[in-house]
Amino acid sequence: MQRQHNRHHARLKRHRRLRNRLAGTPTRPRLNVFRSSAHISAQLIDDEAGHTLVAASSNERGLREQLAGEQPTAAARKVGEVLAERAVAAGYTAAVFDRGGYRFHGRVKALADGSRSGGLDF
């Protein structure tokens, strides 16, 4: 239990450090990633207004059914593509990538690649 606690706090510490350098604007929002052991979610955030503009998650009802039986990295890529599709439809083509204190590796990288292939630029 102590190891989990320390790992979680280390990630939050890394995330705070990253957030000192990153900020989303109305024209270039921040693409925030949250990864749990079972799911991954991402959202575009305008930090000036404090609003979430677009979001996608592997735990959404429609996506959950599509992603049943998929490998976690493939599911993360699909979530990134869906997020990018929604962002482009809402008029956002550029973003600042906030990896949330996670390593840019595996599911986080797959989500980033999926959102890039869907039309987001970062």
Coordinates of C-alpha atoms in Angstrom, one line a residue:
M1 CA 0.0 0.0 0.0
Q2 CA 2.8 2.4 0.9
R3 CA 4.4 1.8 -2.6
Q4 CA 1.2 2.7 -4.3
H5 CA 0.8 5.8 -2.2
N6 CA 4.4 6.9 -3.0
R7 CA 4.0 6.2 -6.7
H8 CA 0.7 8.2 -6.9
H9 CA 2.3 11.2 -5.1
A10 CA 5.3 11.1 -7.3
R11 CA 3.1 11.3 -10.4
L12 CA 1.2 14.2 -8.9
K13 CA 4.4 15.9 -8.2
R14 CA 5.6 15.5 -11.8
H15 CA 2.2 16.7 -13.0
R16 CA 2.5 19.9 -10.9
R17 CA 5.9 20.5 -12.3
L18 CA 4.7 20.1 -15.8
R19 CA 1.7 22.4 -15.2
N20 CA 4.0 25.2 -14.2
R21 CA 5.2 25.2 -17.9
L22 CA 2.0 24.4 -19.7
A23 CA -1.2 26.4 -20.1
G24 CA -4.1 26.1 -22.5
T25 CA -5.5 29.1 -24.2
P26 CA -8.8 29.5 -26.1
T27 CA -6.9 29.1 -29.4
R28 CA -4.5 26.4 -28.3
P29 CA -6.1 24.4 -25.5
R30 CA -4.3 21.9 -23.2
L31 CA -4.8 18.2 -24.1
N32 CA -4.8 16.6 -20.6
V33 CA -4.5 12.8 -20.2
F34 CA -5.6 10.6 -17.3
R35 CA -4.7 7.0 -17.2
S36 CA -6.0 4.4 -14.8
S37 CA -5.3 0.7 -14.7
A38 CA -8.4 0.0 -16.7
H39 CA -9.3 3.1 -18.7
I40 CA -7.8 6.2 -20.3
S41 CA -9.4 9.6 -20.8
A42 CA -8.4 12.9 -22.4
Q43 CA -9.8 16.3 -22.5
L44 CA -9.1 19.7 -24.1
I45 CA -9.0 22.4 -21.5
D46 CA -9.0 26.2 -21.8
D47 CA -7.1 27.2 -18.7
E48 CA -7.9 30.9 -19.0
A49 CA -11.6 30.3 -18.6
G50 CA -11.2 27.0 -16.6
H51 CA -13.5 25.1 -19.0
T52 CA -13.3 21.7 -20.6
L53 CA -14.0 22.1 -24.3
V54 CA -13.9 18.5 -25.5
A55 CA -13.5 15.2 -23.8
A56 CA -13.3 11.5 -24.7
S57 CA -12.8 8.4 -22.5
S58 CA -12.6 4.7 -22.9
N59 CA -15.3 4.4 -20.3
E60 CA -18.0 6.2 -22.3
R61 CA -20.9 4.1 -23.2
G62 CA -20.5 4.2 -27.0
L63 CA -16.7 3.8 -26.9
R64 CA -16.8 1.0 -24.3
E65 CA -18.8 -1.2 -26.6
Q66 CA -16.5 -0.5 -29.6
L67 CA -13.3 -1.1 -27.5
A68 CA -14.5 -4.4 -25.9
G69 CA -11.7 -7.0 -26.4
E70 CA -9.2 -4.4 -27.7
Q71 CA -5.6 -4.2 -26.4
P72 CA -5.1 -1.2 -24.1
T73 CA -2.8 0.7 -26.5
A74 CA -5.2 0.2 -29.4
A75 CA -8.1 1.4 -27.2
A76 CA -6.0 4.5 -26.2
R77 CA -5.3 5.2 -29.9
K78 CA -9.0 5.0 -30.6
V79 CA -9.8 7.4 -27.8
G80 CA -7.2 9.9 -29.2
E81 CA -8.8 9.6 -32.6
V82 CA -12.3 10.2 -31.2
L83 CA -11.1 13.2 -29.2
A84 CA -9.4 14.7 -32.3
E85 CA -12.6 14.2 -34.3
R86 CA -14.6 16.0 -31.7
A87 CA -12.0 18.8 -31.4
V88 CA -11.9 19.4 -35.1
A89 CA -15.7 19.4 -35.2
A90 CA -15.7 22.0 -32.4
G91 CA -13.1 24.1 -34.4
Y92 CA -9.8 23.2 -32.5
T93 CA -6.9 22.1 -34.6
A94 CA -3.9 22.8 -32.3
A95 CA -3.3 21.8 -28.7
V96 CA -0.6 21.7 -26.0
F97 CA 0.0 18.1 -24.9
D98 CA -0.1 17.6 -21.1
R99 CA 0.9 14.0 -20.3
G100 CA -0.3 14.3 -16.7
G101 CA 2.9 13.2 -15.1
Y102 CA 2.9 9.9 -16.9
R103 CA 5.8 8.8 -19.1
F104 CA 5.3 9.4 -22.9
H105 CA 5.2 5.7 -23.5
G106 CA 2.7 3.0 -24.2
R107 CA -1.0 4.1 -23.8
V108 CA -0.1 7.8 -23.4
K109 CA 1.9 7.8 -26.6
A110 CA -0.8 5.8 -28.4
L111 CA -3.4 8.4 -27.4
A112 CA -1.1 11.2 -28.7
D113 CA -0.5 9.4 -32.0
G114 CA -4.2 8.8 -32.4
S115 CA -5.1 12.4 -31.8
R116 CA -2.4 13.5 -34.2
S117 CA -3.7 11.2 -36.9
G118 CA -7.2 12.5 -36.2
G119 CA -6.2 16.1 -37.1
L120 CA -4.8 17.7 -33.9
D121 CA -1.5 19.4 -34.1
F122 CA 0.9 19.6 -31.1

